[in-house]
Short mmCIF file of C-alpha atoms in Angstrom, two decimals:
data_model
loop_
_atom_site.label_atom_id
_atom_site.label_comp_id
_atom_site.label_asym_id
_atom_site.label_seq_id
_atom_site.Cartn_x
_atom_site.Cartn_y
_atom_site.Cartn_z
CA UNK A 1 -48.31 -88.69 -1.03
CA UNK A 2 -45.06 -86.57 -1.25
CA UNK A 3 -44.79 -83.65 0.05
CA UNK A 4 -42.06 -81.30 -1.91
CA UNK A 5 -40.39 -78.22 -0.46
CA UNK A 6 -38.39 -76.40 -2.64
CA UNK A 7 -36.00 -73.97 -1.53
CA UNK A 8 -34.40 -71.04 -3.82
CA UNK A 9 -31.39 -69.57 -2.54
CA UNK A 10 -30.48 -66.24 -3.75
CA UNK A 11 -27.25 -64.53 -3.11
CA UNK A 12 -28.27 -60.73 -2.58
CA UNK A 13 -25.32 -59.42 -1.26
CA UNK A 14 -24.76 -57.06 -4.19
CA UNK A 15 -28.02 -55.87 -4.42
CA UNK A 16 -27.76 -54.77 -0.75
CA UNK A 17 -24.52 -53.16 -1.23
CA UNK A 18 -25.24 -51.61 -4.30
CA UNK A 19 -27.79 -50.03 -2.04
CA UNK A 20 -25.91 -48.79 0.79
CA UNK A 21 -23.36 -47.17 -1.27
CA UNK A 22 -26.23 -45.18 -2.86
CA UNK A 23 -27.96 -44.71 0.40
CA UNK A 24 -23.84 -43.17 1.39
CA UNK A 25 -23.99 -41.40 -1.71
CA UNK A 26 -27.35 -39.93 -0.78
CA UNK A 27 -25.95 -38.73 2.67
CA UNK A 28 -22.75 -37.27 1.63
CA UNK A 29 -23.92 -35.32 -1.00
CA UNK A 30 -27.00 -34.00 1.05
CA UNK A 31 -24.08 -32.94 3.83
CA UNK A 32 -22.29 -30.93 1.25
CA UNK A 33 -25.92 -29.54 -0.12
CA UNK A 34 -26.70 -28.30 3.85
CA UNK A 35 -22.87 -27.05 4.58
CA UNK A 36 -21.60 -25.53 1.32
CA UNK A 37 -20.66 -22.18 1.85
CA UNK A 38 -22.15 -21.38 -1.49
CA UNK A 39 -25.40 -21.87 -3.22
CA UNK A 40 -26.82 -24.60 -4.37
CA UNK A 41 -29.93 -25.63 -5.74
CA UNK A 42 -32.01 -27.85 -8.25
CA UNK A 43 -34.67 -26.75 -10.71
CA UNK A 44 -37.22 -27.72 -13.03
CA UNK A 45 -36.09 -27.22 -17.15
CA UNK A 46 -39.15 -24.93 -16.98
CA UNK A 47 -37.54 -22.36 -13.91
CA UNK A 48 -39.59 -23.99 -10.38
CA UNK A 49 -37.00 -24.54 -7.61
CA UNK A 50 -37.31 -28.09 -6.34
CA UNK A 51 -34.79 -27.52 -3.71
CA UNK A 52 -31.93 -25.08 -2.41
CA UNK A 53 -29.66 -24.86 0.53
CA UNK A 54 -29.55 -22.64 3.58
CA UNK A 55 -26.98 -20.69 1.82
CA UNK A 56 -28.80 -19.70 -1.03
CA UNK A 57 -31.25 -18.67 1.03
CA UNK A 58 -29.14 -16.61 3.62
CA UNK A 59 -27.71 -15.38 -0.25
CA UNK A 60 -30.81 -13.89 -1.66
CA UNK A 61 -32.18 -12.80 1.61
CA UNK A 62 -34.89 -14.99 1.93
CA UNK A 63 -36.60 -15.71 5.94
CA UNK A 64 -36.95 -19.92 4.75
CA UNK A 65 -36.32 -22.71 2.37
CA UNK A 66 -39.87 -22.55 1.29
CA UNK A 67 -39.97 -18.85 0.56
CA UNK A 68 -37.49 -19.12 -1.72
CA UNK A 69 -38.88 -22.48 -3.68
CA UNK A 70 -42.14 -20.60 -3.94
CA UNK A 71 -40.65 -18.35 -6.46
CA UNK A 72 -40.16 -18.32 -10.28
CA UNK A 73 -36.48 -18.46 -11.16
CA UNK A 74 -36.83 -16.18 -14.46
CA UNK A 75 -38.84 -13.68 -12.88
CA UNK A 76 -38.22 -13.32 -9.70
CA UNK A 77 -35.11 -13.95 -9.09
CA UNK A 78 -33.13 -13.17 -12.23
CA UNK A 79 -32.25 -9.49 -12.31
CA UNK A 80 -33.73 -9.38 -16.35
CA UNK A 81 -34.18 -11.90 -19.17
CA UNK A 82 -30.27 -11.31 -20.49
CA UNK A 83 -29.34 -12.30 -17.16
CA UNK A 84 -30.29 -15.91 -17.43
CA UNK A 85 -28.04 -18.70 -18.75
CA UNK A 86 -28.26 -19.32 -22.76
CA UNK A 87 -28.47 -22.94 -23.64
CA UNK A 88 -25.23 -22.69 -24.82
CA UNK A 89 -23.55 -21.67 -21.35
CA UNK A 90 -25.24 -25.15 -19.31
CA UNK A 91 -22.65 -26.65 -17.82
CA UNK A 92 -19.98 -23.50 -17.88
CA UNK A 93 -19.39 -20.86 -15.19
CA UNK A 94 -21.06 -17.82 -16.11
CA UNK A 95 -20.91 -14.63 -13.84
CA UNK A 96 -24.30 -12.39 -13.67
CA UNK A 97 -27.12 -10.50 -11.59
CA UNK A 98 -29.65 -11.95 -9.09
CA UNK A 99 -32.20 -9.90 -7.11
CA UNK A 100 -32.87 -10.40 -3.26
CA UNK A 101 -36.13 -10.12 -1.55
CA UNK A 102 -35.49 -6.85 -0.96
CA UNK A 103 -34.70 -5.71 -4.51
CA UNK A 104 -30.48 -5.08 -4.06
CA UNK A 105 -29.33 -6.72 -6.72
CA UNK A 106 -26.05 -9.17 -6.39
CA UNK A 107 -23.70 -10.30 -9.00
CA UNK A 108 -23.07 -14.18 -8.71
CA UNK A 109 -21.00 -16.85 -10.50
CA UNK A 110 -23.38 -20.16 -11.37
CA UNK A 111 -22.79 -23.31 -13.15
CA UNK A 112 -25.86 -24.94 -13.95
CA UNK A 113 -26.06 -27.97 -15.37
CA UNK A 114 -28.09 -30.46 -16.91
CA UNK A 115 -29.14 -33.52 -14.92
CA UNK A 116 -30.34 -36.73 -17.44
CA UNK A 117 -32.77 -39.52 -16.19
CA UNK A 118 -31.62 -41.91 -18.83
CA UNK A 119 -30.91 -39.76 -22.21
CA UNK A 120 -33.45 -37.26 -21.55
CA UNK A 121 -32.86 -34.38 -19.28
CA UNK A 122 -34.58 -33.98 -16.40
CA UNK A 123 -33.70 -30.88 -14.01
CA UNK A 124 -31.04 -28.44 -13.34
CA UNK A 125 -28.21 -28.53 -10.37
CA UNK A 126 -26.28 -25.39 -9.80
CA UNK A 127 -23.70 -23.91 -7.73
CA UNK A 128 -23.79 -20.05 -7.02
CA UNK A 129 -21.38 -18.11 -5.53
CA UNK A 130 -21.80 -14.73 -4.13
CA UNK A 131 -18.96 -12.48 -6.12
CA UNK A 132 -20.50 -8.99 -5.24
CA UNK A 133 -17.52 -7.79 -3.09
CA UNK A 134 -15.30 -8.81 -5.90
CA UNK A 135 -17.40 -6.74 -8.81
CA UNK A 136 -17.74 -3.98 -6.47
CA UNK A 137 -13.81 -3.99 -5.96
CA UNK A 138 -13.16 -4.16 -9.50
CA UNK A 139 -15.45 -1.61 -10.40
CA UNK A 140 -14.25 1.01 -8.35
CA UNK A 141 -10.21 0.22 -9.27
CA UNK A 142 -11.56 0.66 -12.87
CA UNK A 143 -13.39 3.96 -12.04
CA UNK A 144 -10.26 5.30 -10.37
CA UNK A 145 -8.01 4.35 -12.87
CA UNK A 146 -10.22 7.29 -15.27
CA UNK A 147 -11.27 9.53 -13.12
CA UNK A 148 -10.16 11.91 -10.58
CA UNK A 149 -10.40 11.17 -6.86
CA UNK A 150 -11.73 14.19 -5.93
CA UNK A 151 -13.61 15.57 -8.50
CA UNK A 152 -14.92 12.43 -10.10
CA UNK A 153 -14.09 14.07 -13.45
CA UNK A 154 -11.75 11.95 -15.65
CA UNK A 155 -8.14 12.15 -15.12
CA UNK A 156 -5.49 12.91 -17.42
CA UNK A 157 -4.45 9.71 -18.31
CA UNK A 158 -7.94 9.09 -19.52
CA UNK A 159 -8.40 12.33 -21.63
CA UNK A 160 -4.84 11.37 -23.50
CA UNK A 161 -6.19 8.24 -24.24
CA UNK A 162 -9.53 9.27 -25.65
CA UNK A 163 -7.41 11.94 -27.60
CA UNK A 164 -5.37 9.06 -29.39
CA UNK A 165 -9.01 7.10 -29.70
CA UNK A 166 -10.92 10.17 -30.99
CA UNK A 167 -8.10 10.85 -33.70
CA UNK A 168 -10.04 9.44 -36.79
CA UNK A 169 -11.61 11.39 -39.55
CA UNK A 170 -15.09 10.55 -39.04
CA UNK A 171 -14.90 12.37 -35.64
CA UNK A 172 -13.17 15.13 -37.02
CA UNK A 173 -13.16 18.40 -36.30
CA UNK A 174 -12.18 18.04 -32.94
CA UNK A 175 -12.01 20.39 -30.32
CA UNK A 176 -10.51 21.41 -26.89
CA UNK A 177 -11.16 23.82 -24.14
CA UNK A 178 -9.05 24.28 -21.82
CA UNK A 179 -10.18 26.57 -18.56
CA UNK A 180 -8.31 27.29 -15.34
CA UNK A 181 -9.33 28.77 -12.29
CA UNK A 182 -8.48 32.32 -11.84
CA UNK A 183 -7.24 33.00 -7.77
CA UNK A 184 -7.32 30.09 -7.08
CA UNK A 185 -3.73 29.77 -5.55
CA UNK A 186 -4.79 33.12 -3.46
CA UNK A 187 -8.02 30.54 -2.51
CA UNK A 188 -6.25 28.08 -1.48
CA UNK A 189 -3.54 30.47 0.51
CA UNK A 190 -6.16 32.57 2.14
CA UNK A 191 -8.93 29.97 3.17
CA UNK A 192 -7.36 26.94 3.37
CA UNK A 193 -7.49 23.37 0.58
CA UNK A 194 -10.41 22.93 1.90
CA UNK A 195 -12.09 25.88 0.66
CA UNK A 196 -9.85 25.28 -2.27
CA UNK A 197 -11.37 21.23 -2.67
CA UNK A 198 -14.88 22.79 -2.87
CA UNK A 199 -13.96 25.38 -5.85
CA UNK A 200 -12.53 22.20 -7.93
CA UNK A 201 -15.24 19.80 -7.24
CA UNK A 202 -18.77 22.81 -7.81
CA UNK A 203 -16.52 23.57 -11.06
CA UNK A 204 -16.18 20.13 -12.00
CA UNK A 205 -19.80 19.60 -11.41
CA UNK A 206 -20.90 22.52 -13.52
CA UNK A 207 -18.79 21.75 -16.65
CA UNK A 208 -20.36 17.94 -16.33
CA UNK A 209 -23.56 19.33 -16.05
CA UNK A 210 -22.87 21.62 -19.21
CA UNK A 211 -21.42 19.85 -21.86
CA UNK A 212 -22.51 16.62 -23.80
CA UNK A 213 -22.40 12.92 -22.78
CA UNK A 214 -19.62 12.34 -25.56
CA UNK A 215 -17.40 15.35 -24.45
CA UNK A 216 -14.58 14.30 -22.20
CA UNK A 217 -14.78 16.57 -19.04
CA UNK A 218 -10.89 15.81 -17.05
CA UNK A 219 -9.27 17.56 -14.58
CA UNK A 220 -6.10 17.87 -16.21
CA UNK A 221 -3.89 18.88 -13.20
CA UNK A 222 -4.38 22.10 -10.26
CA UNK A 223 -6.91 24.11 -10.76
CA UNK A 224 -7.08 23.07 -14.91
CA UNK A 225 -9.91 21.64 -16.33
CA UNK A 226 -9.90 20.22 -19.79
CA UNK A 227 -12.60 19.23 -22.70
CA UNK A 228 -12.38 17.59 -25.54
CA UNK A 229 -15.07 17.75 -27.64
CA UNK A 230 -15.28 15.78 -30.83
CA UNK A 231 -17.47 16.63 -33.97
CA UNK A 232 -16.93 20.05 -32.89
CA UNK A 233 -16.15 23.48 -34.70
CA UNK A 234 -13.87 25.94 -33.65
CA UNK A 235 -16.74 28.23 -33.95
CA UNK A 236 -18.65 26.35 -31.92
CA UNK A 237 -16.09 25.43 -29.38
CA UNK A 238 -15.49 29.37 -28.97
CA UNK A 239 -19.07 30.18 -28.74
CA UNK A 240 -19.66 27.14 -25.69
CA UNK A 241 -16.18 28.47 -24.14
CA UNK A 242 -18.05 31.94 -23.53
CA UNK A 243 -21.11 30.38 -22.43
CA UNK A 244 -19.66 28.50 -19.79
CA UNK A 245 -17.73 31.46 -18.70
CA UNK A 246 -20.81 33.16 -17.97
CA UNK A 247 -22.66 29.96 -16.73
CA UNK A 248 -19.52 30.52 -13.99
CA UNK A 249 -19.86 33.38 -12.89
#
């Protein structure tokens, strides 16, 4: 009888390098993943961490990878529900608040974005970036633009904005008070600015106490303090001038 040996020869050579550049692939973007300076991480669609880097940990204060995983995204880690990405911003850089372990809350940039498995999504992949520093910069360049340095009153350029905002008929009548300090050139001469810095900032603290949340409370310039006080009579504006007088005293 004959024996028959077949033989089928098949040329795998792109198979196995279709797999080594994945397995590449793999490695290069897990060395970016453990390196990156920023955040990154991957989710479930339903808010479970599957994984995140050292950084993100390090970000949100967090002693290990597997503390962090272990919580919910939306609850625990978003500072409130408005703080989490709309469908609409997936895949765009959106800036907003995250809360540590220990509560401090940071603001962050993060682009999250969709990852498909064929035409149907299957997790999230985000970078964040820690912008705290930044927000906290701009924040207090905005403050002093409006309000005085030592005081913490607004300035004048604020007030003479909010005049020119304020002048519409709905908010009319409109009034101002306008109260200086009486000796307090002989303060300042006698005791020294320091003494003279105290004066302005308990008399700044008194008329902010006093008046409402809409008045405009600005240390105009010196030792003069000015208020503008919209929806207000003369009448009235006269009557809360003497009160504050005596609330000075």
């Amino acid at each position: 009888s004959l024996i028959y040996k077949i033989f089928i020869l098949r040329d795998i050579t792109e198979k196995v390098n279709a797999e080594k550049v994945i397995r590449q692939s793999e490695e290069k973007f897990r060395k970016i993943f453990e390196n990156s300076l920023d955040g990154i991480y991957q989710s479930t669609l339903n808010g479970k961490y599957i994984d995140a880097n050292n950084a993100l940990v390090k970000m949100l204060g967090y002693s290990s990878r597997e503390e962090l995983i272990s919580k919910d995204i939306r609850k625990d880690i978003y500072y409130s529900e408005k703080d989490r990405p709309q469908s609409n911003e997936r895949g765009k850089l959106f800036k907003t608040r995250l809360k540590k372990k220990d509560g401090t809350i940071i603001w962050v940039e993060i682009s999250p974005n969709v990852i498909h498995e064929g035409s149907e999504p299957a997790y999230y992949e985000g970078i964040v970036r820690n912008i705290d520093e930044r927000i906290k910069s701009e924040e207090k360049i905005k403050y002093l633009s409006c309000h005085d340095y030592l005081t913490g009153a607004y300035n004048r350029y604020y007030f003479e904005e909010e005049l020119k905002r304020l002048d519409s008929p709905r908010l009319y009548p409109i009034s101002i008070i306008i109260i200086d300090i009486n000796g307090f050139k002989m303060v300042n001469d006698t005791f020294g600015y320091k003494k003279g810095d105290e004066i302005l900032k308990n008399t700044a603290k008194i008329l902010k106490d006093y008046f409402r949340r809409e008045d405009i409370v600005a240390r105009y310039g010196g030792d003069e303090f000015i208020i503008l006080l919209p929806s207000t009579s003369k009448t009235i504006a006269t009557g809360i001038a003497s009160r504050v007088n005596k609330a000075y005293e």
